[in-house]
Amino acid sequence: MIKIHLDRVLLDRQISSKELTDKIGITPANLSILKTGKAKGIRFDMLNKLCEVLKCQPGDLMSFDNDAS
């Protein structure tokens, strides 16, 4: 199972969800879907924007947990 760590990265970078949505051009509803891990997928261009704005690597935003069900 893929786990999303977007909340932690936002907190570490001291960036609000609103500020992030404004910078990457995503709706608050879609950001919420990403943050809760309910998204079925993510486009590479969106992942690129997230990494650029948050100054992070894709692995900072998500991880794989083999034990999760």
CSV table of N, CA and C in Angstrom, one decimal:
chain,number,residue,atom,x,y,z
A,1,MET,N,0.8,-1.2,0.0
A,1,MET,CA,0.0,0.0,0.0
A,1,MET,C,0.9,1.2,0.0
A,2,ILE,N,0.5,2.2,-0.8
A,2,ILE,CA,1.3,3.5,-0.9
A,2,ILE,C,0.7,4.4,0.2
A,3,LYS,N,1.6,4.9,1.1
A,3,LYS,CA,1.2,5.9,2.1
A,3,LYS,C,1.6,7.3,1.7
A,4,ILE,N,0.8,8.3,1.9
A,4,ILE,CA,1.0,9.6,1.5
A,4,ILE,C,1.4,10.4,2.7
A,5,HIS,N,2.5,11.2,2.6
A,5,HIS,CA,3.0,12.0,3.7
A,5,HIS,C,3.0,13.5,3.4
A,6,LEU,N,2.0,13.9,2.6
A,6,LEU,CA,1.9,15.3,2.2
A,6,LEU,C,1.7,16.2,3.4
A,7,ASP,N,0.8,15.8,4.4
A,7,ASP,CA,0.6,16.6,5.6
A,7,ASP,C,1.9,16.9,6.3
A,8,ARG,N,2.7,15.9,6.5
A,8,ARG,CA,4.0,16.0,7.2
A,8,ARG,C,4.9,17.0,6.5
A,9,VAL,N,5.0,16.8,5.1
A,9,VAL,CA,5.9,17.7,4.3
A,9,VAL,C,5.4,19.1,4.4
A,10,LEU,N,4.1,19.4,4.3
A,10,LEU,CA,3.5,20.7,4.4
A,10,LEU,C,3.9,21.3,5.8
A,11,LEU,N,3.8,20.5,6.8
A,11,LEU,CA,4.1,21.0,8.2
A,11,LEU,C,5.6,21.3,8.3
A,12,ASP,N,6.4,20.4,7.8
A,12,ASP,CA,7.9,20.7,7.8
A,12,ASP,C,8.3,21.9,7.1
A,13,ARG,N,7.6,22.2,5.9
A,13,ARG,CA,7.9,23.3,5.1
A,13,ARG,C,7.2,24.6,5.5
A,14,GLN,N,6.3,24.5,6.5
A,14,GLN,CA,5.5,25.6,7.0
A,14,GLN,C,4.7,26.2,5.8
A,15,ILE,N,4.1,25.4,5.0
A,15,ILE,CA,3.2,25.8,3.9
A,15,ILE,C,1.8,25.3,4.2
A,16,SER,N,0.9,26.2,4.0
A,16,SER,CA,-0.5,25.9,4.2
A,16,SER,C,-1.1,25.2,3.0
A,17,SER,N,-2.1,24.4,3.2
A,17,SER,CA,-2.8,23.8,2.0
A,17,SER,C,-3.3,24.8,1.0
A,18,LYS,N,-3.8,25.9,1.5
A,18,LYS,CA,-4.3,27.0,0.6
A,18,LYS,C,-3.1,27.5,-0.2
A,19,GLU,N,-2.0,27.8,0.4
A,19,GLU,CA,-0.8,28.3,-0.3
A,19,GLU,C,-0.4,27.3,-1.4
A,20,LEU,N,-0.4,26.0,-1.0
A,20,LEU,CA,0.0,25.0,-2.0
A,20,LEU,C,-0.9,24.9,-3.2
A,21,THR,N,-2.2,24.9,-2.9
A,21,THR,CA,-3.2,24.9,-4.0
A,21,THR,C,-3.0,26.0,-5.0
A,22,ASP,N,-2.7,27.2,-4.4
A,22,ASP,CA,-2.5,28.4,-5.2
A,22,ASP,C,-1.3,28.2,-6.1
A,23,LYS,N,-0.2,27.7,-5.6
A,23,LYS,CA,1.0,27.6,-6.3
A,23,LYS,C,1.1,26.5,-7.3
A,24,ILE,N,0.3,25.4,-7.1
A,24,ILE,CA,0.4,24.3,-8.1
A,24,ILE,C,-0.9,24.2,-9.0
A,25,GLY,N,-1.9,25.0,-8.7
A,25,GLY,CA,-3.0,25.1,-9.5
A,25,GLY,C,-3.9,23.8,-9.4
A,26,ILE,N,-4.2,23.4,-8.2
A,26,ILE,CA,-5.1,22.3,-7.9
A,26,ILE,C,-6.2,22.8,-7.0
A,27,THR,N,-7.4,22.2,-7.1
A,27,THR,CA,-8.4,22.6,-6.2
A,27,THR,C,-8.2,22.1,-4.8
A,28,PRO,N,-8.8,22.8,-3.8
A,28,PRO,CA,-8.7,22.2,-2.4
A,28,PRO,C,-9.3,20.8,-2.3
A,29,ALA,N,-10.3,20.6,-3.0
A,29,ALA,CA,-10.9,19.2,-2.9
A,29,ALA,C,-10.0,18.2,-3.5
A,30,ASN,N,-9.3,18.4,-4.6
A,30,ASN,CA,-8.3,17.5,-5.1
A,30,ASN,C,-7.1,17.3,-4.3
A,31,LEU,N,-6.7,18.4,-3.6
A,31,LEU,CA,-5.6,18.3,-2.7
A,31,LEU,C,-6.0,17.4,-1.5
A,32,SER,N,-7.2,17.6,-1.0
A,32,SER,CA,-7.7,16.8,0.1
A,32,SER,C,-7.7,15.3,-0.3
A,33,ILE,N,-8.1,15.0,-1.5
A,33,ILE,CA,-8.1,13.6,-2.0
A,33,ILE,C,-6.7,13.0,-2.0
A,34,LEU,N,-5.7,13.9,-2.4
A,34,LEU,CA,-4.3,13.4,-2.4
A,34,LEU,C,-3.8,13.2,-1.0
A,35,LYS,N,-4.1,14.2,-0.1
A,35,LYS,CA,-3.6,14.1,1.3
A,35,LYS,C,-4.1,12.9,2.1
A,36,THR,N,-5.4,12.6,1.8
A,36,THR,CA,-6.0,11.4,2.5
A,36,THR,C,-5.6,10.1,1.9
A,37,GLY,N,-4.9,10.1,0.8
A,37,GLY,CA,-4.6,8.8,0.2
A,37,GLY,C,-5.7,8.2,-0.6
A,38,LYS,N,-6.7,8.9,-0.9
A,38,LYS,CA,-7.9,8.3,-1.6
A,38,LYS,C,-7.7,8.5,-3.1
A,39,ALA,N,-6.7,9.1,-3.6
A,39,ALA,CA,-6.5,9.3,-5.0
A,39,ALA,C,-6.1,7.9,-5.6
A,40,LYS,N,-6.6,7.6,-6.8
A,40,LYS,CA,-6.3,6.4,-7.5
A,40,LYS,C,-4.9,6.5,-8.2
A,41,GLY,N,-4.5,7.7,-8.4
A,41,GLY,CA,-3.2,7.9,-9.1
A,41,GLY,C,-2.8,9.4,-9.1
A,42,ILE,N,-1.6,9.7,-9.6
A,42,ILE,CA,-1.2,11.1,-9.6
A,42,ILE,C,-0.4,11.2,-10.9
A,43,ARG,N,-0.6,12.3,-11.6
A,43,ARG,CA,0.1,12.6,-12.9
A,43,ARG,C,1.5,13.0,-12.5
A,44,PHE,N,2.4,12.7,-13.4
A,44,PHE,CA,3.8,13.1,-13.2
A,44,PHE,C,4.0,14.6,-13.2
A,45,ASP,N,3.2,15.3,-14.0
A,45,ASP,CA,3.3,16.8,-14.0
A,45,ASP,C,2.9,17.3,-12.6
A,46,MET,N,1.9,16.7,-12.0
A,46,MET,CA,1.4,17.2,-10.7
A,46,MET,C,2.5,16.8,-9.6
A,47,LEU,N,3.0,15.6,-9.7
A,47,LEU,CA,4.1,15.2,-8.8
A,47,LEU,C,5.3,16.2,-8.9
A,48,ASN,N,5.6,16.5,-10.2
A,48,ASN,CA,6.7,17.5,-10.4
A,48,ASN,C,6.5,18.8,-9.8
A,49,LYS,N,5.2,19.3,-9.9
A,49,LYS,CA,4.9,20.6,-9.3
A,49,LYS,C,5.0,20.5,-7.8
A,50,LEU,N,4.5,19.5,-7.2
A,50,LEU,CA,4.5,19.3,-5.8
A,50,LEU,C,6.0,19.3,-5.3
A,51,CYS,N,6.8,18.6,-6.0
A,51,CYS,CA,8.2,18.5,-5.6
A,51,CYS,C,8.9,19.8,-5.8
A,52,GLU,N,8.6,20.5,-6.8
A,52,GLU,CA,9.2,21.8,-7.1
A,52,GLU,C,8.8,22.8,-6.0
A,53,VAL,N,7.6,22.9,-5.7
A,53,VAL,CA,7.1,23.9,-4.7
A,53,VAL,C,7.5,23.5,-3.3
A,54,LEU,N,7.5,22.3,-3.0
A,54,LEU,CA,7.8,21.8,-1.6
A,54,LEU,C,9.3,21.5,-1.5
A,55,LYS,N,10.1,21.7,-2.6
A,55,LYS,CA,11.5,21.4,-2.5
A,55,LYS,C,11.8,20.1,-1.9
A,56,CYS,N,11.3,19.0,-2.5
A,56,CYS,CA,11.4,17.7,-2.0
A,56,CYS,C,11.5,16.7,-3.1
A,57,GLN,N,11.7,15.4,-2.7
A,57,GLN,CA,11.8,14.3,-3.7
A,57,GLN,C,10.5,13.5,-3.6
A,58,PRO,N,10.1,12.8,-4.6
A,58,PRO,CA,8.8,12.0,-4.6
A,58,PRO,C,8.8,11.1,-3.4
A,59,GLY,N,9.9,10.5,-3.0
A,59,GLY,CA,9.9,9.7,-1.8
A,59,GLY,C,9.6,10.4,-0.5
A,60,ASP,N,9.8,11.7,-0.5
A,60,ASP,CA,9.4,12.4,0.7
A,60,ASP,C,7.9,12.5,0.8
A,61,LEU,N,7.2,12.4,-0.3
A,61,LEU,CA,5.7,12.6,-0.3
A,61,LEU,C,5.0,11.3,-0.1
A,62,MET,N,5.6,10.2,-0.5
A,62,MET,CA,5.0,8.9,-0.4
A,62,MET,C,5.9,7.8,-0.1
A,63,SER,N,5.4,6.7,0.4
A,63,SER,CA,6.2,5.5,0.7
A,63,SER,C,5.4,4.3,0.5
A,64,PHE,N,6.1,3.1,0.3
A,64,PHE,CA,5.4,1.9,0.1
A,64,PHE,C,5.4,1.1,1.4
A,65,ASP,N,4.3,0.6,1.9
A,65,ASP,CA,4.2,-0.2,3.1
A,65,ASP,C,3.7,-1.6,2.8
A,66,ASN,N,4.5,-2.5,2.7
A,66,ASN,CA,4.2,-3.9,2.3
A,66,ASN,C,3.2,-4.6,3.3
A,67,ASP,N,3.3,-4.2,4.6
A,67,ASP,CA,2.5,-4.8,5.6
A,67,ASP,C,1.1,-4.2,5.7
A,68,ALA,N,0.9,-3.0,5.2
A,68,ALA,CA,-0.5,-2.4,5.3
A,68,ALA,C,-1.5,-3.2,4.4
A,69,SER,N,-2.7,-3.2,4.9
A,69,SER,CA,-3.7,-3.9,4.2
A,69,SER,C,-4.7,-2.9,3.6
